[in-house]
PDB file of C-alpha atoms in Angstrom:
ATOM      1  CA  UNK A   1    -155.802-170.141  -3.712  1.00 74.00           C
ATOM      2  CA  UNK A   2    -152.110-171.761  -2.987  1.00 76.00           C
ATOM      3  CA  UNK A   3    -150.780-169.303  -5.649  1.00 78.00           C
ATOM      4  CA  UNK A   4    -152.337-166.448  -4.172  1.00 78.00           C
ATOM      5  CA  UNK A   5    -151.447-167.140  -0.653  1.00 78.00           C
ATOM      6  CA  UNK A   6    -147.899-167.955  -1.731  1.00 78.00           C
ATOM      7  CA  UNK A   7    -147.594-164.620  -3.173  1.00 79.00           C
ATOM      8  CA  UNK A   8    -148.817-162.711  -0.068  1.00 84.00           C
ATOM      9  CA  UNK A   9    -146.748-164.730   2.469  1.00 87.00           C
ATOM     10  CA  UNK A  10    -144.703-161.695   3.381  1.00 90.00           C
ATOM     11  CA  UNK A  11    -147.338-159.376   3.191  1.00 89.00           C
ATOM     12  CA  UNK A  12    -149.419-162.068   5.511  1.00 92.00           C
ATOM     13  CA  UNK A  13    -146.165-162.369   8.060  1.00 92.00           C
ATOM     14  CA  UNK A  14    -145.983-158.159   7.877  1.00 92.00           C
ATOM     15  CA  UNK A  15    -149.652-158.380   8.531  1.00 94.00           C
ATOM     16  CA  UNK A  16    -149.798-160.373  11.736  1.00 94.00           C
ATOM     17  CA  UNK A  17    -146.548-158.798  12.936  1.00 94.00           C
ATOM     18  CA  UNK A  18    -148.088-155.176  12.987  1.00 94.00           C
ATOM     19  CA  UNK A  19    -151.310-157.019  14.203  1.00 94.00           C
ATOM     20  CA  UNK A  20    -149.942-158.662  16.650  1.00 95.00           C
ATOM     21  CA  UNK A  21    -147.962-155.422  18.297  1.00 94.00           C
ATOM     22  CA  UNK A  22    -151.702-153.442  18.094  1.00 92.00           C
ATOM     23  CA  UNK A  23    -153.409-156.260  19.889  1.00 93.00           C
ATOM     24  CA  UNK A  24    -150.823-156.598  22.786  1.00 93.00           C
ATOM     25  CA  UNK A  25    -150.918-152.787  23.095  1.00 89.00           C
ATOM     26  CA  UNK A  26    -154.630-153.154  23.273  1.00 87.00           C
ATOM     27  CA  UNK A  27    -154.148-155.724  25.667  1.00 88.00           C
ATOM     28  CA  UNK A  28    -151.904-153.479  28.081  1.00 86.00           C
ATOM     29  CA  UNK A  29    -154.104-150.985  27.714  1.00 80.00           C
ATOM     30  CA  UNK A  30    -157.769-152.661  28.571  1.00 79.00           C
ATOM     31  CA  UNK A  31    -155.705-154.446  31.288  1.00 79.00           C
ATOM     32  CA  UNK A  32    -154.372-151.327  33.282  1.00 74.00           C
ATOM     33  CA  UNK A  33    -157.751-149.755  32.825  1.00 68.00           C
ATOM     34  CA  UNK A  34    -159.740-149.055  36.390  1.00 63.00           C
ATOM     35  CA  UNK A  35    -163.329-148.617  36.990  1.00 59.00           C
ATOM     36  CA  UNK A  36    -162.452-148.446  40.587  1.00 61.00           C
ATOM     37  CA  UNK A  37    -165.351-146.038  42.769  1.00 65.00           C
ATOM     38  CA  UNK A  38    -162.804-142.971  42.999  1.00 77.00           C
ATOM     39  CA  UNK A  39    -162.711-141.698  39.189  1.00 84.00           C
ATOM     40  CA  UNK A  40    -161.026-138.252  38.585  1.00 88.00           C
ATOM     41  CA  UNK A  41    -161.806-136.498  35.591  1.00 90.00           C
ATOM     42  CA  UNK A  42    -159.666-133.493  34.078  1.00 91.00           C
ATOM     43  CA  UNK A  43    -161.101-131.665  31.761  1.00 93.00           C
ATOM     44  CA  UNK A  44    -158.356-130.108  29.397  1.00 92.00           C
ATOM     45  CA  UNK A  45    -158.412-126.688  27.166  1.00 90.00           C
ATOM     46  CA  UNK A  46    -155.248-126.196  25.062  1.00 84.00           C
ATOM     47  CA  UNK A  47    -153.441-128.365  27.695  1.00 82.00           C
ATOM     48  CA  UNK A  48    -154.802-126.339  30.038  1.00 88.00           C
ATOM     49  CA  UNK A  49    -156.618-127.753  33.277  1.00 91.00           C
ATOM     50  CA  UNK A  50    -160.415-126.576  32.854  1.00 91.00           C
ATOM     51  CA  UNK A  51    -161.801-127.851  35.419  1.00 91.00           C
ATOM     52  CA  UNK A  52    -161.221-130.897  37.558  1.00 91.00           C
ATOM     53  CA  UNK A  53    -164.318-133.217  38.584  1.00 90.00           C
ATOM     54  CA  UNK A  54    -164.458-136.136  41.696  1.00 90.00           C
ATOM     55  CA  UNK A  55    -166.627-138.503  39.729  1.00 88.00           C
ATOM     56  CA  UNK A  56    -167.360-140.981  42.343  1.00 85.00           C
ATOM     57  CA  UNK A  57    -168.652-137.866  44.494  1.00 87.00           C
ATOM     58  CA  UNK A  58    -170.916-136.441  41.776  1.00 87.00           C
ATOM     59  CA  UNK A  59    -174.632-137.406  42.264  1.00 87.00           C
ATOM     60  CA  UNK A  60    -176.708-140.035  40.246  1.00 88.00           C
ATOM     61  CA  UNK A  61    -178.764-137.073  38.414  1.00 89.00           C
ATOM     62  CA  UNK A  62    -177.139-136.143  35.605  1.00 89.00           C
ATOM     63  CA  UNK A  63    -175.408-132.225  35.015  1.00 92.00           C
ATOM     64  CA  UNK A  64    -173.969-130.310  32.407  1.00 92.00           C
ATOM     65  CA  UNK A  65    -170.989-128.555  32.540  1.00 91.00           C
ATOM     66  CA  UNK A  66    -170.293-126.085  29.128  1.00 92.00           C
ATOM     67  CA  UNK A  67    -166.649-125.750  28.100  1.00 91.00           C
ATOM     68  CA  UNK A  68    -164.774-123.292  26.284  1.00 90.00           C
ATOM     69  CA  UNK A  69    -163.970-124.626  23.003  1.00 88.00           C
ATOM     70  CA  UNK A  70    -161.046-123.598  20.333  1.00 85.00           C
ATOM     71  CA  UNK A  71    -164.344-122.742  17.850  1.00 85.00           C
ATOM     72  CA  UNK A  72    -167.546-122.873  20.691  1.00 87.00           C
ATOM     73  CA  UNK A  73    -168.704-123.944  23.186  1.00 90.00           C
ATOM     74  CA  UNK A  74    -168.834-128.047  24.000  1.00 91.00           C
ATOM     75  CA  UNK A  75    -171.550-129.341  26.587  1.00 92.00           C
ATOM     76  CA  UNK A  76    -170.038-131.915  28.900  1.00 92.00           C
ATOM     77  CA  UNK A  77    -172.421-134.278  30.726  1.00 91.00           C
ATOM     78  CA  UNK A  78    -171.404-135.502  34.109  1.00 91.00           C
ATOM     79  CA  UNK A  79    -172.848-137.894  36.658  1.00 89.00           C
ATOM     80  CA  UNK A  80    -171.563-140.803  39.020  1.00 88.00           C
ATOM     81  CA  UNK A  81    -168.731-142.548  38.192  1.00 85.00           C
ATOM     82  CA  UNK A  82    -169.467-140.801  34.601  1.00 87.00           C
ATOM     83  CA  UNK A  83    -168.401-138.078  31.743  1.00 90.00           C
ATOM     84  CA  UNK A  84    -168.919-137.689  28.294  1.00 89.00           C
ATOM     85  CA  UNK A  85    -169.074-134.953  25.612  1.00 88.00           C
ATOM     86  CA  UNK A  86    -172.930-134.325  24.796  1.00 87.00           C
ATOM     87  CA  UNK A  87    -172.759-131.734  22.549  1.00 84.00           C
ATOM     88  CA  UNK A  88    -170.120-130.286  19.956  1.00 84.00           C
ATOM     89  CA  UNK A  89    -170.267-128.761  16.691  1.00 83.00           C
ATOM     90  CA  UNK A  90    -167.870-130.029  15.398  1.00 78.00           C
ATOM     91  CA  UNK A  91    -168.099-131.734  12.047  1.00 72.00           C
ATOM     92  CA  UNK A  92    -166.421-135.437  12.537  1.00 70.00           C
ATOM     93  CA  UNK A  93    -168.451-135.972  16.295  1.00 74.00           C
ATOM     94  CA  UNK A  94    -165.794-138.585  16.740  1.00 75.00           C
ATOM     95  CA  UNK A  95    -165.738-137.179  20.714  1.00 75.00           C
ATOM     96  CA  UNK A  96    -169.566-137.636  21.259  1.00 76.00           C
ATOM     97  CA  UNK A  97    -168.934-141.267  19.668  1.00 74.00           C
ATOM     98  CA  UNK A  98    -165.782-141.775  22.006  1.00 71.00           C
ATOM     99  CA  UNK A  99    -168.237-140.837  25.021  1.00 64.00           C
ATOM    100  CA  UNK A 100    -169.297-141.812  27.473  1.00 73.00           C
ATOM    101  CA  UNK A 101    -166.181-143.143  29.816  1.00 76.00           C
ATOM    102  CA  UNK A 102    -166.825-145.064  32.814  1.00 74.00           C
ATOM    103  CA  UNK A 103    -162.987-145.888  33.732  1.00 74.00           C
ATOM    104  CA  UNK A 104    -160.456-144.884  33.332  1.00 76.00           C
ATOM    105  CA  UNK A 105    -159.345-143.409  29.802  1.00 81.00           C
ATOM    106  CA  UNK A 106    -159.341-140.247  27.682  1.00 85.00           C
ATOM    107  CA  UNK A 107    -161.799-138.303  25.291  1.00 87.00           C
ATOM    108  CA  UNK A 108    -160.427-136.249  22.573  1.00 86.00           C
ATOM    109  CA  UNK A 109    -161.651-133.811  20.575  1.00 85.00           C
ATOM    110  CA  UNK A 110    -158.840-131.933  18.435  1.00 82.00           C
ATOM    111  CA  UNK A 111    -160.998-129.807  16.649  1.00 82.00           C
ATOM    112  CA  UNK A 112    -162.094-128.314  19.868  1.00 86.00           C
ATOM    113  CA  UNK A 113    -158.767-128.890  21.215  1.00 87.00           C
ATOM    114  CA  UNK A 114    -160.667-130.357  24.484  1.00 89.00           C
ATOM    115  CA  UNK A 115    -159.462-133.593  26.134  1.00 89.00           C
ATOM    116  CA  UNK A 116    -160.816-135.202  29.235  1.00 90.00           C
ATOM    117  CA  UNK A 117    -158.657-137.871  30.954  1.00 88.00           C
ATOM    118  CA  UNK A 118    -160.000-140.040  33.438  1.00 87.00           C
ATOM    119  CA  UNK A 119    -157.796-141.871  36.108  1.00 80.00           C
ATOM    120  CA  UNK A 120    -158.422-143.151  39.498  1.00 67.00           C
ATOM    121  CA  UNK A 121    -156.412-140.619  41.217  1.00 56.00           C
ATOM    122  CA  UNK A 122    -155.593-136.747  40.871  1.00 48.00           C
ATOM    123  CA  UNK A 123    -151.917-138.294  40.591  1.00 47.00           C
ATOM    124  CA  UNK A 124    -153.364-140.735  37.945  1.00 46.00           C
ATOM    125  CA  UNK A 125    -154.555-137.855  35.955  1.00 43.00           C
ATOM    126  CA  UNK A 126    -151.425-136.509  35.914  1.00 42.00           C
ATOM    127  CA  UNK A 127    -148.799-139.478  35.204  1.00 39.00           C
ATOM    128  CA  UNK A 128    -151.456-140.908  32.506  1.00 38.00           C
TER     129      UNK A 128
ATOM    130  CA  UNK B   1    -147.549-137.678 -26.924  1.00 53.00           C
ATOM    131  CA  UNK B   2    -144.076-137.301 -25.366  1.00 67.00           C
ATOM    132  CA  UNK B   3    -143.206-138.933 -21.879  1.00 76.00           C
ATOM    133  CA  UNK B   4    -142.989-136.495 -19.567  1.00 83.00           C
ATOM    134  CA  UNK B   5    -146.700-134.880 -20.838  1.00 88.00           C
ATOM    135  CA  UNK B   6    -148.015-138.221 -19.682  1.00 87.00           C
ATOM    136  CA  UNK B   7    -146.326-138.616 -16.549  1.00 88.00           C
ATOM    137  CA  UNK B   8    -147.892-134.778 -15.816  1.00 91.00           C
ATOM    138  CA  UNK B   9    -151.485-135.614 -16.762  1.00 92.00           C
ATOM    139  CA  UNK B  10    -150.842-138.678 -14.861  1.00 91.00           C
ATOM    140  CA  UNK B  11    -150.188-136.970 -12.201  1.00 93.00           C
ATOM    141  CA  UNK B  12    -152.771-134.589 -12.339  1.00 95.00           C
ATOM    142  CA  UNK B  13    -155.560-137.002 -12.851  1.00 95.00           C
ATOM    143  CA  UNK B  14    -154.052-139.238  -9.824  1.00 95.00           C
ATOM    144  CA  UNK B  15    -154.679-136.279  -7.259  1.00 96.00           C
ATOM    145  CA  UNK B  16    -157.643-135.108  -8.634  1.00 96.00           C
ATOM    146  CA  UNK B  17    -159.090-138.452  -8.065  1.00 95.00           C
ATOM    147  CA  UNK B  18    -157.142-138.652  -4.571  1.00 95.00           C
ATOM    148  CA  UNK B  19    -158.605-135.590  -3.741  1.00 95.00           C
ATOM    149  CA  UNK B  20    -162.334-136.643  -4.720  1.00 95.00           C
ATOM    150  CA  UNK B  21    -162.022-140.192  -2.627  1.00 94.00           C
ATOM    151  CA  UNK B  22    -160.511-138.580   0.143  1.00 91.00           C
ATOM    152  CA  UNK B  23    -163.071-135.746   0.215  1.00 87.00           C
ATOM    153  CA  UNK B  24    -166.741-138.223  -0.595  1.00 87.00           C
ATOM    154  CA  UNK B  25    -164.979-141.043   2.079  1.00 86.00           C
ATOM    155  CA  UNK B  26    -165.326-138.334   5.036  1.00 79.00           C
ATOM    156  CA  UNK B  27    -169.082-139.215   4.352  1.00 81.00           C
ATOM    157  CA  UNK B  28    -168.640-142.825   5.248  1.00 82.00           C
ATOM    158  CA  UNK B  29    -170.035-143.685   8.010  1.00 76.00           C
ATOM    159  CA  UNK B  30    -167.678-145.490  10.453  1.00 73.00           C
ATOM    160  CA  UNK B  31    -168.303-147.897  13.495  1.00 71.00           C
ATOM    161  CA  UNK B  32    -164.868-146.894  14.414  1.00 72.00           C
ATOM    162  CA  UNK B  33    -164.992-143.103  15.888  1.00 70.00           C
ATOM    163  CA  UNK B  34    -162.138-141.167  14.036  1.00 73.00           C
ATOM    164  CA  UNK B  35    -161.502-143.865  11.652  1.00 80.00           C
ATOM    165  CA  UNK B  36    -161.520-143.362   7.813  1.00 83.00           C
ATOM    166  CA  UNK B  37    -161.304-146.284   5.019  1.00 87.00           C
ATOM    167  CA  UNK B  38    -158.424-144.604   3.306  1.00 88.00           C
ATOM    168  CA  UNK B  39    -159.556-145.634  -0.365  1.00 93.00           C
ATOM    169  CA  UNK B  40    -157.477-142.515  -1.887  1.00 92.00           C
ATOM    170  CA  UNK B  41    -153.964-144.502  -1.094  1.00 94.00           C
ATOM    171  CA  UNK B  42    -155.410-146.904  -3.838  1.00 95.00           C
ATOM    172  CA  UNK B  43    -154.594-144.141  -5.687  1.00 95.00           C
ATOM    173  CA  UNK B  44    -151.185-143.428  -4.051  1.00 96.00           C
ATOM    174  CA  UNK B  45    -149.784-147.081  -4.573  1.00 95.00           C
ATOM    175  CA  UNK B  46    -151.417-147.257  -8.113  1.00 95.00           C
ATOM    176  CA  UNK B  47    -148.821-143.457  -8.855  1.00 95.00           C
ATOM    177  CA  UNK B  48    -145.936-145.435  -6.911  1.00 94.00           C
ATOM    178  CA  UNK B  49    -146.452-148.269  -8.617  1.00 93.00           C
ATOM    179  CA  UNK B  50    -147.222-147.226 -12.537  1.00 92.00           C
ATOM    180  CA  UNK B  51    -144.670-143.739 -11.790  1.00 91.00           C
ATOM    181  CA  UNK B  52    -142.205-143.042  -9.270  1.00 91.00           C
ATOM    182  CA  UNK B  53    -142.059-141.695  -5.959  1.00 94.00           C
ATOM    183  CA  UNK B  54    -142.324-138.245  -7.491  1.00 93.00           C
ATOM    184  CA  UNK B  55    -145.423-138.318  -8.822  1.00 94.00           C
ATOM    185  CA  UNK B  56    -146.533-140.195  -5.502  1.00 95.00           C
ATOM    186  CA  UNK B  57    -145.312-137.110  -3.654  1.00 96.00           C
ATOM    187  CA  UNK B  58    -147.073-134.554  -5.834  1.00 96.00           C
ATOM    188  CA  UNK B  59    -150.001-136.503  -5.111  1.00 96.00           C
ATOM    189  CA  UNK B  60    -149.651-137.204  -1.194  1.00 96.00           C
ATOM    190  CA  UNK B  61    -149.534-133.836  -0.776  1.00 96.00           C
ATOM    191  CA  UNK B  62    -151.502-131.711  -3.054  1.00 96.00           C
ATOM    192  CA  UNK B  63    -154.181-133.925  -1.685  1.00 95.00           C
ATOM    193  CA  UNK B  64    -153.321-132.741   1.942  1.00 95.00           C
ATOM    194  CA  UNK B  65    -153.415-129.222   1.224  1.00 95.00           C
ATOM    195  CA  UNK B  66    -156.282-129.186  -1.265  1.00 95.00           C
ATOM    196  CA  UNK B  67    -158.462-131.595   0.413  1.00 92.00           C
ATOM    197  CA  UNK B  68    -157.787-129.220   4.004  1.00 91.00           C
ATOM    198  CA  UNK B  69    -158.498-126.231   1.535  1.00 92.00           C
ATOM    199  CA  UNK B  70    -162.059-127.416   0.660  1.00 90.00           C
ATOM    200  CA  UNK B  71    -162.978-128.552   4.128  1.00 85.00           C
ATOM    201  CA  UNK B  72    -161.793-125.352   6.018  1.00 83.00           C
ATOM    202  CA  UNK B  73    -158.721-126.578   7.842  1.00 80.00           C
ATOM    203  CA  UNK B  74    -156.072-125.976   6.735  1.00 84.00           C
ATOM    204  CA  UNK B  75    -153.264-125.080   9.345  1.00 85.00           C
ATOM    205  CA  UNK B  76    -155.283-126.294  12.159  1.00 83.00           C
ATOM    206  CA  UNK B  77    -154.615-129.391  13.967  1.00 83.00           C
ATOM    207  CA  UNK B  78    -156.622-132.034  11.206  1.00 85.00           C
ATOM    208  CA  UNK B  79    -154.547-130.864   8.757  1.00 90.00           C
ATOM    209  CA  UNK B  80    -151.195-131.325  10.587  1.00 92.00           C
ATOM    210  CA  UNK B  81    -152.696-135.093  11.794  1.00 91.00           C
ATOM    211  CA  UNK B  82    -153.678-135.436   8.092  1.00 92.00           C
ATOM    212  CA  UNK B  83    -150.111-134.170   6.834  1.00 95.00           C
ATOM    213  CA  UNK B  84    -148.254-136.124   9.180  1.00 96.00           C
ATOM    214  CA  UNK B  85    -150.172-139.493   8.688  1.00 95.00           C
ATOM    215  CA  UNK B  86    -149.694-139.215   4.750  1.00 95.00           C
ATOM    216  CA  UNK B  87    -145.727-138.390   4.436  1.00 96.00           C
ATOM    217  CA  UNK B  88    -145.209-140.842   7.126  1.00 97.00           C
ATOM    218  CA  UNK B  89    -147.141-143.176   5.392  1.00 96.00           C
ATOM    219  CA  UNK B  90    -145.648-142.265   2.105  1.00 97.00           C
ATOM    220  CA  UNK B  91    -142.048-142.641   3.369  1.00 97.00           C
ATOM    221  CA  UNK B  92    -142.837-146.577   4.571  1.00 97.00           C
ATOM    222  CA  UNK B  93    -144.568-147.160   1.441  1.00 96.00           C
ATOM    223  CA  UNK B  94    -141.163-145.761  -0.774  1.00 97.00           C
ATOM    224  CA  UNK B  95    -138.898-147.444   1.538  1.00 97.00           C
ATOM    225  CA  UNK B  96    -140.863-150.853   1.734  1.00 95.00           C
ATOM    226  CA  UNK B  97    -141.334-150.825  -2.404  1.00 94.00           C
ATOM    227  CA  UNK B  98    -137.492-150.514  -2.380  1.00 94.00           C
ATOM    228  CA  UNK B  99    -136.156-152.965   0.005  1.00 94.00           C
ATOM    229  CA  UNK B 100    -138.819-154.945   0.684  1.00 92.00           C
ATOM    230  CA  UNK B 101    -139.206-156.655  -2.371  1.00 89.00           C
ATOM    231  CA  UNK B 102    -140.780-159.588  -1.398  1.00 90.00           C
ATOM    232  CA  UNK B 103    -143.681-157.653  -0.790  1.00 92.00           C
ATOM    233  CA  UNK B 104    -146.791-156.705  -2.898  1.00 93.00           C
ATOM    234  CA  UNK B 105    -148.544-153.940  -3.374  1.00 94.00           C
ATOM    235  CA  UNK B 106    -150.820-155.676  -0.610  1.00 95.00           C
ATOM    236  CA  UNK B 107    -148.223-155.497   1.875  1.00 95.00           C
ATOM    237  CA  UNK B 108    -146.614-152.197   0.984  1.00 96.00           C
ATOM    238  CA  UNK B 109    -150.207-150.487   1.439  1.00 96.00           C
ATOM    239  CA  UNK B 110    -151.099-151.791   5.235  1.00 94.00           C
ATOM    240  CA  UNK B 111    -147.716-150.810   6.280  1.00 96.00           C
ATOM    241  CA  UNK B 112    -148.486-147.419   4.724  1.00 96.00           C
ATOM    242  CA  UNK B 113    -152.030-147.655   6.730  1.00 96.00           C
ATOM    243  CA  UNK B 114    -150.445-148.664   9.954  1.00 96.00           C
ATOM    244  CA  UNK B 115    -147.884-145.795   9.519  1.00 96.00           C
ATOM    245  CA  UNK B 116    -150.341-143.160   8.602  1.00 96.00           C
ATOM    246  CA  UNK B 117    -151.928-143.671  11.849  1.00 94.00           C
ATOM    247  CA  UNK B 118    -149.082-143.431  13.847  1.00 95.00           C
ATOM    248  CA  UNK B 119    -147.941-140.446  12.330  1.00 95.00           C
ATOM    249  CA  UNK B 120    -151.643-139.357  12.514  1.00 93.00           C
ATOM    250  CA  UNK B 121    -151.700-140.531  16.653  1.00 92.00           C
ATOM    251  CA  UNK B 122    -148.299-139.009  16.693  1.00 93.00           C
ATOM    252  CA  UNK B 123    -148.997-135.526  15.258  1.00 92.00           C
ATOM    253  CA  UNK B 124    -152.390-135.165  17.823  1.00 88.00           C
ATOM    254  CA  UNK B 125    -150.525-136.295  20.711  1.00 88.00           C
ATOM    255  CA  UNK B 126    -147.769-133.468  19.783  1.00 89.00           C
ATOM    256  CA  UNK B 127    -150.387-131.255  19.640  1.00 85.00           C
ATOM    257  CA  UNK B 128    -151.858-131.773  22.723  1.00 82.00           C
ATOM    258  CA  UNK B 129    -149.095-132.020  24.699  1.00 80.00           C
ATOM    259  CA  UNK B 130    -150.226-135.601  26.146  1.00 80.00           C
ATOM    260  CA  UNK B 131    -149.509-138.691  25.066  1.00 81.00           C
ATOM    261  CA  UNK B 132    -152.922-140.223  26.058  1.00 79.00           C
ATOM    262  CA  UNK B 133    -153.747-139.714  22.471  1.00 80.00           C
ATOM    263  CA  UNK B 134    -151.904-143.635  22.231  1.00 84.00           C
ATOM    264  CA  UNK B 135    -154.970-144.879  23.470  1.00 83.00           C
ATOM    265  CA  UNK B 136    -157.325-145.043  20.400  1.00 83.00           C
ATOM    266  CA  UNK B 137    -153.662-146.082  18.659  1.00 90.00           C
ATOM    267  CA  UNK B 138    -154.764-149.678  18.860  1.00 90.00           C
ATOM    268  CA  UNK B 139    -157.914-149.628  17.613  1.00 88.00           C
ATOM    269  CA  UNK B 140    -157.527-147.335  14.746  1.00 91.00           C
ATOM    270  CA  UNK B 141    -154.456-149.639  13.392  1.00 93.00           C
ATOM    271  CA  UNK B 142    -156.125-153.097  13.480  1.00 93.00           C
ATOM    272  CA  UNK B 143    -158.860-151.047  11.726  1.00 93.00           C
ATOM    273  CA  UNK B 144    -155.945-149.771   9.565  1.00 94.00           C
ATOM    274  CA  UNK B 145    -154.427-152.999   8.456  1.00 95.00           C
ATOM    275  CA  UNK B 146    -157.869-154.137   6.916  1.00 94.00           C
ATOM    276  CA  UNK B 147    -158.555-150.955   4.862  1.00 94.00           C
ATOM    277  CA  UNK B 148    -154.923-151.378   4.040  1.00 95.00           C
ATOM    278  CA  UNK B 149    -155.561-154.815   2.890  1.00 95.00           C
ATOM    279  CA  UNK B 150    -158.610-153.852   1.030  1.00 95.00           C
ATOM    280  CA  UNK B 151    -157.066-151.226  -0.810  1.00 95.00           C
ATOM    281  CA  UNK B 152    -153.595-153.166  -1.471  1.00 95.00           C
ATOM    282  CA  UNK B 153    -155.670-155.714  -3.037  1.00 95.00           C
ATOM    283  CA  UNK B 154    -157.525-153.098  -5.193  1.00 95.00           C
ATOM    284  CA  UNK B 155    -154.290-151.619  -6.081  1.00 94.00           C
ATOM    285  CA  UNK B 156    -152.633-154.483  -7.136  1.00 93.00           C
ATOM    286  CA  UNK B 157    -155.699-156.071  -9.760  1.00 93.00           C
ATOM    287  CA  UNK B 158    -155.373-152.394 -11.122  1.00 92.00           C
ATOM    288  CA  UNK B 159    -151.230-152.681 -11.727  1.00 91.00           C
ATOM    289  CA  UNK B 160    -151.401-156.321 -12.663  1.00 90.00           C
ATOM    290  CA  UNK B 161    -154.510-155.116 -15.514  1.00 87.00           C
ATOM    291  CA  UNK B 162    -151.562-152.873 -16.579  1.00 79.00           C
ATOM    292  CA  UNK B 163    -153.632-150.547 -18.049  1.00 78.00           C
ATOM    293  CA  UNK B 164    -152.179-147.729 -17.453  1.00 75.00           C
ATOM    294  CA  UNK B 165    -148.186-147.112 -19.368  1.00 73.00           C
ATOM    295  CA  UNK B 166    -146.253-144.111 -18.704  1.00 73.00           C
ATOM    296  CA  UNK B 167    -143.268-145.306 -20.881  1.00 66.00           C
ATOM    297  CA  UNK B 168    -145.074-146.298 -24.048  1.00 59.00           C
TER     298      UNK B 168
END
């Protein structure tokens, strides 16, 4: 066990280093995160603005907005204070897994080449 | 059988079996969304490692293009992520082979794995004009670093079993 851990050392000081920079990152990240009442989405299309949604004014039921996609067409769900990607055909799904967000942050699908960013102000959405 | 047939069906095996990780691993089922174990660079550090950072190139990118060939995508954005992520990986894992040398294969593959998804985080948020696409950056590297681990440790039983010899 001593020989093997004296043979990684560097790789172990290499490890933590890069470690280290991803948690702090994280950190900053989770930290400047809102979940404030006023959520803006922006719903994206080839870095195009799709469509631009007041979460906080949307209603409790739930609605369905479809979406223009770079190969068909993506079902967005949206209620309060809430959006997500409900259905996509595309083949990974990493989007629907990504979904839903409740603060602020950002959905990505690159196959579709659909992104939704979420920020607590129109001018949010657009510095983020 | 003379040394540069060997280093050719070396090579040829190498991204053939690159090519068949990289393509059965897509059916892996993650807990991270987007994330991928990476086993093929097993394969990539075992070329660097036994042959040089030729063969390692033949092999980083024939598996780009053929793997994007069988799934449908080539030219479209997963295959630029996909191309990005590898060279960029492949040029840390060169340079950190050559001047790091207190490393092991260990350490030479999770720097590659941290790298590739930069470049990979890098090439989407190109792409997309945006560079929101930092925030799954995190996540995806600490995930990263442990596949990278995992298959650095792979890779190096394999070299130290010296099984395979190109120069022989």
């Amino acid at each position: 066990m001593k020989k093997f851990l004296r043979s990684h050392l560097f790789d172990g000081i290499a490890l933590i280093a890069l470690a280290l920079t991803s948690v702090a990152i994280l950190l900053g990240l989770l930290f400047s995160r809102t979940s404030s009442n006023h959520l803006i989405a922006t719903i994206y299309f080839k870095n195009e603005v799709v469509e631009t949604v007041d979460l906080s004014k949307e209603s409790e039921e739930e609605r369905h907005l479809e979406v223009k996609g770079a190969h068909s067409e993506v079902i967005i769900a949206i209620k309060r204070n809430y959006i997500g990607i409900e259905e996509n055909d595309c083949p990974s799904k990493t989007c629907i897994h990504m979904s839903p967000l409740a603060k602020s942050g950002v959905i990505v699908c690159a196959y579709q080449m659909i992104r939704i960013s979420v920020g607590e102000s129109f001018s949010d959405v657009e510095v983020l | 059988m003379r040394n540069g047939v060997k280093r050719i069906a070396f090579s040829a095996v190498s991204l053939a079996l690159a090519i068949a990780i990289s393509y059965f691993e897509s059916y892996i089922p993650m807990f991270v969304p987007g994330a991928k174990p990476g086993l093929s660079n097993i394969i990539i550090l075992l070329v660097l490692y036994i042959a040089t950072w030729k063969e390692a190139l033949f092999v980083v990118l024939g598996k780009v293009f053929i793997v994007s060939l069988l799934r449908g995508n080539m030219f479209d954005v997963i295959f630029f992520m996909s191309l990005t992520g590898s060279f960029l990986s492949y040029i840390v894992m060169v340079l950190s082979k050559v001047f790091l040398k207190k490393l092991t294969p260990v350490g030479v593959s999770l720097l590659g794995a941290y790298f590739h998804t930069l470049g990979q985080v890098m090439a989407l948020s190109i792409y997309m004009a945006s560079i929101e696409m930092f925030f799954y950056f995190p996540l995806l590297s600490l995930f990263a670093l442990a596949t990278g681990v995992l298959t650095g440790l792979v890779a190096q039983r394999i070299v130290e079993m010296n099984i395979f010899s190109l120069n022989s």
